[in-house]
PDB file of C-alpha atoms in Angstrom:
ATOM      1  CA  GLY A  65     -11.714  14.199  10.730  1.00  0.00           C
ATOM      2  CA  ALA A  66      -9.204  14.780   8.082  1.00  0.00           C
ATOM      3  CA  GLY A  67      -7.563  12.365   6.534  1.00  0.00           C
ATOM      4  CA  VAL A  68      -3.797  12.411   5.117  1.00  0.00           C
ATOM      5  CA  SER A  69      -3.002  14.597   2.724  1.00  0.00           C
ATOM      6  CA  GLN A  70      -0.231  14.742  -0.346  1.00  0.00           C
ATOM      7  CA  THR A  71       0.723  17.574  -2.449  1.00  0.00           C
ATOM      8  CA  PRO A  72       0.911  18.309  -5.198  1.00  0.00           C
ATOM      9  CA  SER A  73      -1.427  16.022  -6.419  1.00  0.00           C
ATOM     10  CA  ASN A  74       0.508  15.583 -10.043  1.00  0.00           C
ATOM     11  CA  LYS A  75       3.810  16.845 -10.635  1.00  0.00           C
ATOM     12  CA  VAL A  76       5.862  17.353 -13.931  1.00  0.00           C
ATOM     13  CA  THR A  77       9.652  17.809 -14.346  1.00  0.00           C
ATOM     14  CA  GLU A  78      12.230  17.615 -16.319  1.00  0.00           C
ATOM     15  CA  LYS A  79      14.922  14.913 -16.077  1.00  0.00           C
ATOM     16  CA  GLY A  80      17.621  16.544 -13.922  1.00  0.00           C
ATOM     17  CA  LYS A  81      15.799  18.425 -11.874  1.00  0.00           C
ATOM     18  CA  TYR A  82      14.702  18.069  -7.996  1.00  0.00           C
ATOM     19  CA  VAL A  83      11.173  17.651  -6.689  1.00  0.00           C
ATOM     20  CA  GLU A  84       9.665  17.748  -3.055  1.00  0.00           C
ATOM     21  CA  LEU A  85       6.693  15.871  -2.281  1.00  0.00           C
ATOM     22  CA  ARG A  86       4.942  16.442   0.846  1.00  0.00           C
ATOM     23  CA  CYS A  87       3.194  14.391   3.403  1.00  0.00           C
ATOM     24  CA  ASP A  88       0.478  15.794   6.338  1.00  0.00           C
ATOM     25  CA  PRO A  89       0.194  13.076   8.063  1.00  0.00           C
ATOM     26  CA  ILE A  90      -3.185  12.045  10.266  1.00  0.00           C
ATOM     27  CA  SER A  91      -2.989  14.150  13.371  1.00  0.00           C
ATOM     28  CA  GLY A  92      -1.630  11.925  16.247  1.00  0.00           C
ATOM     29  CA  HIS A  93       0.143   9.281  13.988  1.00  0.00           C
ATOM     30  CA  THR A  94       3.525   8.729  15.115  1.00  0.00           C
ATOM     31  CA  ALA A  95       4.390   5.891  12.327  1.00  0.00           C
ATOM     32  CA  LEU A  96       4.708   7.431   8.857  1.00  0.00           C
ATOM     33  CA  TYR A  97       5.875   5.430   5.347  1.00  0.00           C
ATOM     34  CA  TRP A  98       6.180   6.418   2.005  1.00  0.00           C
ATOM     35  CA  TYR A  99       5.975   3.830  -0.899  1.00  0.00           C
ATOM     36  CA  ARG A 100       6.176   4.329  -4.562  1.00  0.00           C
ATOM     37  CA  GLN A 101       3.604   2.247  -6.944  1.00  0.00           C
ATOM     38  CA  SER A 102       4.548   1.982 -10.295  1.00  0.00           C
ATOM     39  CA  LEU A 103       1.587   1.186 -13.686  1.00  0.00           C
ATOM     40  CA  GLY A 104       0.112  -2.200 -13.004  1.00  0.00           C
ATOM     41  CA  GLN A 105       2.044  -3.115  -9.884  1.00  0.00           C
ATOM     42  CA  GLY A 106       1.392  -2.875  -5.653  1.00  0.00           C
ATOM     43  CA  PRO A 107       3.169  -0.009  -3.935  1.00  0.00           C
ATOM     44  CA  GLU A 108       6.439  -0.602  -2.926  1.00  0.00           C
ATOM     45  CA  PHE A 109       7.950   0.565   0.476  1.00  0.00           C
ATOM     46  CA  LEU A 110      10.501   3.244   0.890  1.00  0.00           C
ATOM     47  CA  ILE A 111      10.910   4.867   3.661  1.00  0.00           C
ATOM     48  CA  TYR A 112       9.457   4.561   7.350  1.00  0.00           C
ATOM     49  CA  PHE A 113       9.764   7.198  10.515  1.00  0.00           C
ATOM     50  CA  GLN A 114       8.457   6.931  13.771  1.00  0.00           C
ATOM     51  CA  GLY A 115       8.539  10.034  14.950  1.00  0.00           C
ATOM     52  CA  THR A 116      10.849  12.334  13.810  1.00  0.00           C
ATOM     53  CA  GLY A 117      13.697   9.786  12.537  1.00  0.00           C
ATOM     54  CA  ALA A 118      13.857   7.389   9.837  1.00  0.00           C
ATOM     55  CA  ALA A 119      13.644   4.037  11.373  1.00  0.00           C
ATOM     56  CA  ASP A 120      14.025   1.904   8.270  1.00  0.00           C
ATOM     57  CA  ASP A 121      14.995   3.336   4.830  1.00  0.00           C
ATOM     58  CA  SER A 122      16.043   0.339   3.166  1.00  0.00           C
ATOM     59  CA  GLY A 123      13.382   0.531   0.491  1.00  0.00           C
ATOM     60  CA  LEU A 124      15.032   3.609  -1.200  1.00  0.00           C
ATOM     61  CA  PRO A 125      16.315   2.702  -4.164  1.00  0.00           C
ATOM     62  CA  ASN A 126      19.611   5.120  -4.369  1.00  0.00           C
ATOM     63  CA  ASP A 127      20.952   8.165  -2.748  1.00  0.00           C
ATOM     64  CA  ARG A 128      19.006  10.572  -4.876  1.00  0.00           C
ATOM     65  CA  PHE A 129      16.072   9.927  -2.380  1.00  0.00           C
ATOM     66  CA  PHE A 130      15.697  11.354   0.982  1.00  0.00           C
ATOM     67  CA  ALA A 131      13.048  12.002   3.291  1.00  0.00           C
ATOM     68  CA  VAL A 132      12.795  14.375   6.545  1.00  0.00           C
ATOM     69  CA  ARG A 133      10.094  14.726   9.123  1.00  0.00           C
ATOM     70  CA  PRO A 134      12.020  17.377  10.948  1.00  0.00           C
ATOM     71  CA  GLU A 135       8.681  17.732  13.382  1.00  0.00           C
ATOM     72  CA  GLY A 136       7.547  14.383  14.021  1.00  0.00           C
ATOM     73  CA  SER A 137       4.602  15.771  11.915  1.00  0.00           C
ATOM     74  CA  VAL A 138       4.937  16.774   7.801  1.00  0.00           C
ATOM     75  CA  SER A 139       7.434  14.942   6.022  1.00  0.00           C
ATOM     76  CA  THR A 140       9.193  15.406   2.825  1.00  0.00           C
ATOM     77  CA  LEU A 141      10.408  13.263   0.113  1.00  0.00           C
ATOM     78  CA  LYS A 142      13.098  14.707  -1.740  1.00  0.00           C
ATOM     79  CA  ILE A 143      14.611  13.132  -5.105  1.00  0.00           C
ATOM     80  CA  GLN A 144      17.792  14.971  -6.489  1.00  0.00           C
ATOM     81  CA  ARG A 145      18.864  14.539 -10.019  1.00  0.00           C
ATOM     82  CA  THR A 146      15.249  13.008 -11.647  1.00  0.00           C
ATOM     83  CA  GLU A 147      15.320  10.440 -14.121  1.00  0.00           C
ATOM     84  CA  ARG A 148      12.425   9.413 -16.411  1.00  0.00           C
ATOM     85  CA  GLY A 149      12.310   5.799 -14.473  1.00  0.00           C
ATOM     86  CA  ASP A 150      11.389   7.846 -11.624  1.00  0.00           C
ATOM     87  CA  SER A 151       8.110   8.353 -12.574  1.00  0.00           C
ATOM     88  CA  ALA A 152       5.725   6.699 -10.420  1.00  0.00           C
ATOM     89  CA  VAL A 153       2.716   7.475  -8.064  1.00  0.00           C
ATOM     90  CA  TYR A 154       4.305   8.226  -4.471  1.00  0.00           C
ATOM     91  CA  LEU A 155       2.129   7.456  -1.425  1.00  0.00           C
ATOM     92  CA  CYS A 156       1.775   8.105   1.825  1.00  0.00           C
ATOM     93  CA  ALA A 157       0.800   6.751   5.064  1.00  0.00           C
ATOM     94  CA  SER A 158       0.448   6.867   8.364  1.00  0.00           C
ATOM     95  CA  SER A 159      -0.727   4.979  11.569  1.00  0.00           C
ATOM     96  CA  THR A 160      -1.077   5.693  15.246  1.00  0.00           C
ATOM     97  CA  LEU A 161       1.540   3.362  16.538  1.00  0.00           C
ATOM     98  CA  THR A 162       3.812  -0.392  14.998  1.00  0.00           C
ATOM     99  CA  GLY A 163       2.145  -3.187  15.853  1.00  0.00           C
ATOM    100  CA  GLY A 164       0.454  -6.439  14.257  1.00  0.00           C
ATOM    101  CA  GLY A 165      -2.583  -5.396  12.351  1.00  0.00           C
ATOM    102  CA  THR A 166      -2.415  -1.421  13.014  1.00  0.00           C
ATOM    103  CA  GLU A 167      -4.408   0.319  10.127  1.00  0.00           C
ATOM    104  CA  ALA A 168      -2.564   2.414   7.920  1.00  0.00           C
ATOM    105  CA  PHE A 169      -4.450   5.289   6.368  1.00  0.00           C
ATOM    106  CA  PHE A 170      -2.826   6.106   2.940  1.00  0.00           C
ATOM    107  CA  GLY A 171      -3.178   9.589   0.906  1.00  0.00           C
ATOM    108  CA  GLN A 172      -4.413   9.956  -2.586  1.00  0.00           C
ATOM    109  CA  GLY A 173      -0.814  10.167  -3.334  1.00  0.00           C
ATOM    110  CA  THR A 174       1.483  12.213  -5.890  1.00  0.00           C
ATOM    111  CA  ARG A 175       2.039  11.562  -9.684  1.00  0.00           C
ATOM    112  CA  LEU A 176       5.197  12.128 -10.211  1.00  0.00           C
ATOM    113  CA  THR A 177       6.205  12.543 -14.277  1.00  0.00           C
ATOM    114  CA  VAL A 178       9.799  13.086 -15.028  1.00  0.00           C
ATOM    115  CA  VAL A 179      10.232  13.589 -18.926  1.00  0.00           C
TER     116      VAL A 179
ATOM    117  CA  GLY B  80      12.496 -12.092   2.497  1.00  0.00           C
ATOM    118  CA  ASN B  81       8.765 -11.264   2.728  1.00  0.00           C
ATOM    119  CA  SER B  82       6.865 -11.684  -0.307  1.00  0.00           C
ATOM    120  CA  VAL B  83       2.992 -12.018  -1.322  1.00  0.00           C
ATOM    121  CA  THR B  84       1.800 -13.371  -4.560  1.00  0.00           C
ATOM    122  CA  GLN B  85      -1.569 -12.842  -5.845  1.00  0.00           C
ATOM    123  CA  MET B  86      -3.552 -14.288  -9.258  1.00  0.00           C
ATOM    124  CA  GLU B  87      -3.001 -11.703 -11.963  1.00  0.00           C
ATOM    125  CA  GLY B  88      -6.110  -9.508 -13.523  1.00  0.00           C
ATOM    126  CA  PRO B  89      -8.276  -8.637 -14.275  1.00  0.00           C
ATOM    127  CA  VAL B  90     -11.015 -10.593 -13.338  1.00  0.00           C
ATOM    128  CA  THR B  91     -14.427  -9.822 -15.372  1.00  0.00           C
ATOM    129  CA  LEU B  92     -17.586 -11.536 -13.289  1.00  0.00           C
ATOM    130  CA  SER B  93     -21.177 -11.000 -13.618  1.00  0.00           C
ATOM    131  CA  GLU B  94     -22.969  -9.084 -10.557  1.00  0.00           C
ATOM    132  CA  GLU B  95     -24.262 -11.826  -8.471  1.00  0.00           C
ATOM    133  CA  ALA B  96     -21.197 -13.883  -8.693  1.00  0.00           C
ATOM    134  CA  PHE B  97     -18.956 -15.460  -6.379  1.00  0.00           C
ATOM    135  CA  LEU B  98     -15.516 -13.648  -6.404  1.00  0.00           C
ATOM    136  CA  THR B  99     -12.018 -15.810  -5.272  1.00  0.00           C
ATOM    137  CA  ILE B 100      -8.682 -13.732  -5.277  1.00  0.00           C
ATOM    138  CA  ASN B 101      -6.179 -15.888  -4.393  1.00  0.00           C
ATOM    139  CA  CYS B 102      -3.075 -15.089  -2.096  1.00  0.00           C
ATOM    140  CA  THR B 103      -0.044 -16.762  -0.941  1.00  0.00           C
ATOM    141  CA  TYR B 104       2.604 -15.376   1.142  1.00  0.00           C
ATOM    142  CA  THR B 105       6.524 -15.709   2.228  1.00  0.00           C
ATOM    143  CA  ALA B 106       7.506 -14.260   5.439  1.00  0.00           C
ATOM    144  CA  THR B 107      10.178 -15.226   7.802  1.00  0.00           C
ATOM    145  CA  GLY B 108       8.363 -14.247  11.090  1.00  0.00           C
ATOM    146  CA  TYR B 109       4.920 -14.223  11.709  1.00  0.00           C
ATOM    147  CA  PRO B 110       3.365 -11.739   9.821  1.00  0.00           C
ATOM    148  CA  SER B 111      -0.460  -9.852   9.753  1.00  0.00           C
ATOM    149  CA  LEU B 112      -2.395 -10.222   6.669  1.00  0.00           C
ATOM    150  CA  PHE B 113      -4.445  -7.344   4.774  1.00  0.00           C
ATOM    151  CA  TRP B 114      -6.600  -6.790   1.878  1.00  0.00           C
ATOM    152  CA  TYR B 115      -6.401  -3.420   0.865  1.00  0.00           C
ATOM    153  CA  VAL B 116      -8.845  -1.645  -1.842  1.00  0.00           C
ATOM    154  CA  GLN B 117      -8.603   1.152  -4.383  1.00  0.00           C
ATOM    155  CA  TYR B 118     -11.822   1.879  -5.819  1.00  0.00           C
ATOM    156  CA  PRO B 119     -11.371   4.241  -9.272  1.00  0.00           C
ATOM    157  CA  GLY B 120     -10.141   7.806  -8.073  1.00  0.00           C
ATOM    158  CA  GLU B 121      -9.683   6.893  -4.484  1.00  0.00           C
ATOM    159  CA  GLY B 122      -7.131   6.092  -2.185  1.00  0.00           C
ATOM    160  CA  LEU B 123      -6.202   3.093  -0.817  1.00  0.00           C
ATOM    161  CA  GLN B 124      -8.145   1.741   2.109  1.00  0.00           C
ATOM    162  CA  LEU B 125      -8.018  -0.794   4.354  1.00  0.00           C
ATOM    163  CA  LEU B 126     -10.703  -4.068   3.438  1.00  0.00           C
ATOM    164  CA  LEU B 127      -9.632  -6.754   6.280  1.00  0.00           C
ATOM    165  CA  LYS B 128      -7.194  -7.443   8.036  1.00  0.00           C
ATOM    166  CA  ALA B 129      -6.032 -11.195   9.976  1.00  0.00           C
ATOM    167  CA  THR B 130      -3.138 -10.973  12.840  1.00  0.00           C
ATOM    168  CA  LYS B 131      -2.372 -14.548  13.485  1.00  0.00           C
ATOM    169  CA  ALA B 132      -3.319 -17.812  12.175  1.00  0.00           C
ATOM    170  CA  ASP B 133      -7.124 -19.097  11.519  1.00  0.00           C
ATOM    171  CA  ASP B 134      -8.411 -15.638  11.781  1.00  0.00           C
ATOM    172  CA  LYS B 135     -10.731 -14.668   9.553  1.00  0.00           C
ATOM    173  CA  GLY B 136     -11.115 -11.238   8.542  1.00  0.00           C
ATOM    174  CA  SER B 137     -14.660  -9.537   7.360  1.00  0.00           C
ATOM    175  CA  ASN B 138     -16.017  -6.304   6.041  1.00  0.00           C
ATOM    176  CA  LYS B 139     -18.699  -5.547   3.636  1.00  0.00           C
ATOM    177  CA  GLY B 140     -19.473  -9.126   2.788  1.00  0.00           C
ATOM    178  CA  PHE B 141     -15.751 -10.150   1.697  1.00  0.00           C
ATOM    179  CA  GLU B 142     -14.171 -12.586   3.944  1.00  0.00           C
ATOM    180  CA  ALA B 143     -10.657 -14.077   3.955  1.00  0.00           C
ATOM    181  CA  THR B 144      -9.004 -16.721   6.415  1.00  0.00           C
ATOM    182  CA  TYR B 145      -5.066 -16.756   7.348  1.00  0.00           C
ATOM    183  CA  ARG B 146      -4.072 -20.216   6.524  1.00  0.00           C
ATOM    184  CA  LYS B 147      -0.687 -20.379   7.840  1.00  0.00           C
ATOM    185  CA  GLU B 148      -0.696 -24.549   6.901  1.00  0.00           C
ATOM    186  CA  THR B 149      -0.718 -23.200   3.632  1.00  0.00           C
ATOM    187  CA  THR B 150       0.980 -19.699   3.654  1.00  0.00           C
ATOM    188  CA  SER B 151      -2.530 -18.300   1.897  1.00  0.00           C
ATOM    189  CA  PHE B 152      -5.495 -15.495   2.716  1.00  0.00           C
ATOM    190  CA  HIS B 153      -7.725 -15.913  -0.091  1.00  0.00           C
ATOM    191  CA  LEU B 154     -10.062 -13.354  -0.517  1.00  0.00           C
ATOM    192  CA  GLU B 155     -14.042 -14.328  -0.897  1.00  0.00           C
ATOM    193  CA  LYS B 156     -17.113 -12.270  -1.608  1.00  0.00           C
ATOM    194  CA  GLY B 157     -20.537 -14.861  -2.111  1.00  0.00           C
ATOM    195  CA  SER B 158     -22.129 -12.049  -4.492  1.00  0.00           C
ATOM    196  CA  VAL B 159     -20.402  -9.397  -6.010  1.00  0.00           C
ATOM    197  CA  GLN B 160     -21.973  -5.846  -6.512  1.00  0.00           C
ATOM    198  CA  VAL B 161     -21.166  -3.618  -9.717  1.00  0.00           C
ATOM    199  CA  SER B 162     -19.832  -1.195  -6.771  1.00  0.00           C
ATOM    200  CA  ASP B 163     -17.112  -3.872  -5.613  1.00  0.00           C
ATOM    201  CA  SER B 164     -15.370  -2.908  -9.155  1.00  0.00           C
ATOM    202  CA  ALA B 165     -11.611  -1.784  -7.779  1.00  0.00           C
ATOM    203  CA  VAL B 166      -8.200  -2.685  -7.853  1.00  0.00           C
ATOM    204  CA  TYR B 167      -7.602  -5.583  -4.734  1.00  0.00           C
ATOM    205  CA  PHE B 168      -4.000  -5.820  -2.855  1.00  0.00           C
ATOM    206  CA  CYS B 169      -3.008  -8.322  -0.914  1.00  0.00           C
ATOM    207  CA  ALA B 170      -0.485  -7.392   2.138  1.00  0.00           C
ATOM    208  CA  LEU B 171       1.459  -8.225   5.009  1.00  0.00           C
ATOM    209  CA  SER B 172       3.214  -6.666   7.861  1.00  0.00           C
ATOM    210  CA  ASP B 173       5.900  -7.970  10.586  1.00  0.00           C
ATOM    211  CA  SER B 174       7.847  -6.687  12.777  1.00  0.00           C
ATOM    212  CA  ASN B 175      11.141  -7.169  10.744  1.00  0.00           C
ATOM    213  CA  SER B 176      10.733  -4.410   8.650  1.00  0.00           C
ATOM    214  CA  GLY B 177       8.872  -1.991  11.071  1.00  0.00           C
ATOM    215  CA  TYR B 178       5.101  -2.938  10.140  1.00  0.00           C
ATOM    216  CA  ALA B 179       5.551  -1.524   7.004  1.00  0.00           C
ATOM    217  CA  LEU B 180       3.341  -3.472   4.252  1.00  0.00           C
ATOM    218  CA  ASN B 181       4.489  -5.705   1.859  1.00  0.00           C
ATOM    219  CA  PHE B 182       2.185  -5.718  -1.260  1.00  0.00           C
ATOM    220  CA  GLY B 183       1.391  -8.404  -3.741  1.00  0.00           C
ATOM    221  CA  LYS B 184       1.088  -6.357  -7.218  1.00  0.00           C
ATOM    222  CA  GLY B 185      -3.186  -5.860  -7.059  1.00  0.00           C
ATOM    223  CA  THR B 186      -5.717  -7.830  -9.039  1.00  0.00           C
ATOM    224  CA  SER B 187      -8.431  -5.318 -10.604  1.00  0.00           C
ATOM    225  CA  LEU B 188     -11.945  -6.561 -10.688  1.00  0.00           C
ATOM    226  CA  LEU B 189     -14.840  -5.594 -12.863  1.00  0.00           C
ATOM    227  CA  VAL B 190     -18.607  -6.201 -11.953  1.00  0.00           C
ATOM    228  CA  THR B 191     -20.534  -5.834 -14.581  1.00  0.00           C
ATOM    229  CA  PRO B 192     -24.222  -5.759 -14.531  1.00  0.00           C
TER     230      PRO B 192
END
């Protein structure tokens, strides 16, 4: 079946511009996570949705970052006034439910480059 | 807060060598522990997991045992193959963080013929 789909796969934007990154989770997965992975680092947690609501957004670095999941399926990560330090791979993951040991399925990521 | 520390790479081994990648963790609760793998050009995928102390996770010849007394979850494989070349990430999750994964920095493994 289809896995987690992220679009675009690559995005180059100018400093100060606004970008949207999309995540289409596996059908039926209620939990959705966004992570950011910088070069040579492990993924860092940004935000977690259970259904339509953001259950935990403690990983968002500042108020330029925002994410929505209006119908409990597709999610969009929005970054305003992009900075060069925002350059990274943004990963999305989904899972069936929250609980110890639940496997998260990851998308291929969106590589964002701010020039 | 929770954190994961894993040995730095890159690790270079000859085919059929024994592999150990060390991972230790700090957690306030009772986390589940994972190893994820990222093959070249592919997304992150779960390799194995353990949900409670003394559990052993295993998959594709890899093993890791959840050691609460040493707060460790070391990854081992008795005989690596060229196809095992990848980046390996140790991670934990617990209910305090909504089961979001907390990753180590990753260890790059290169297996040569």
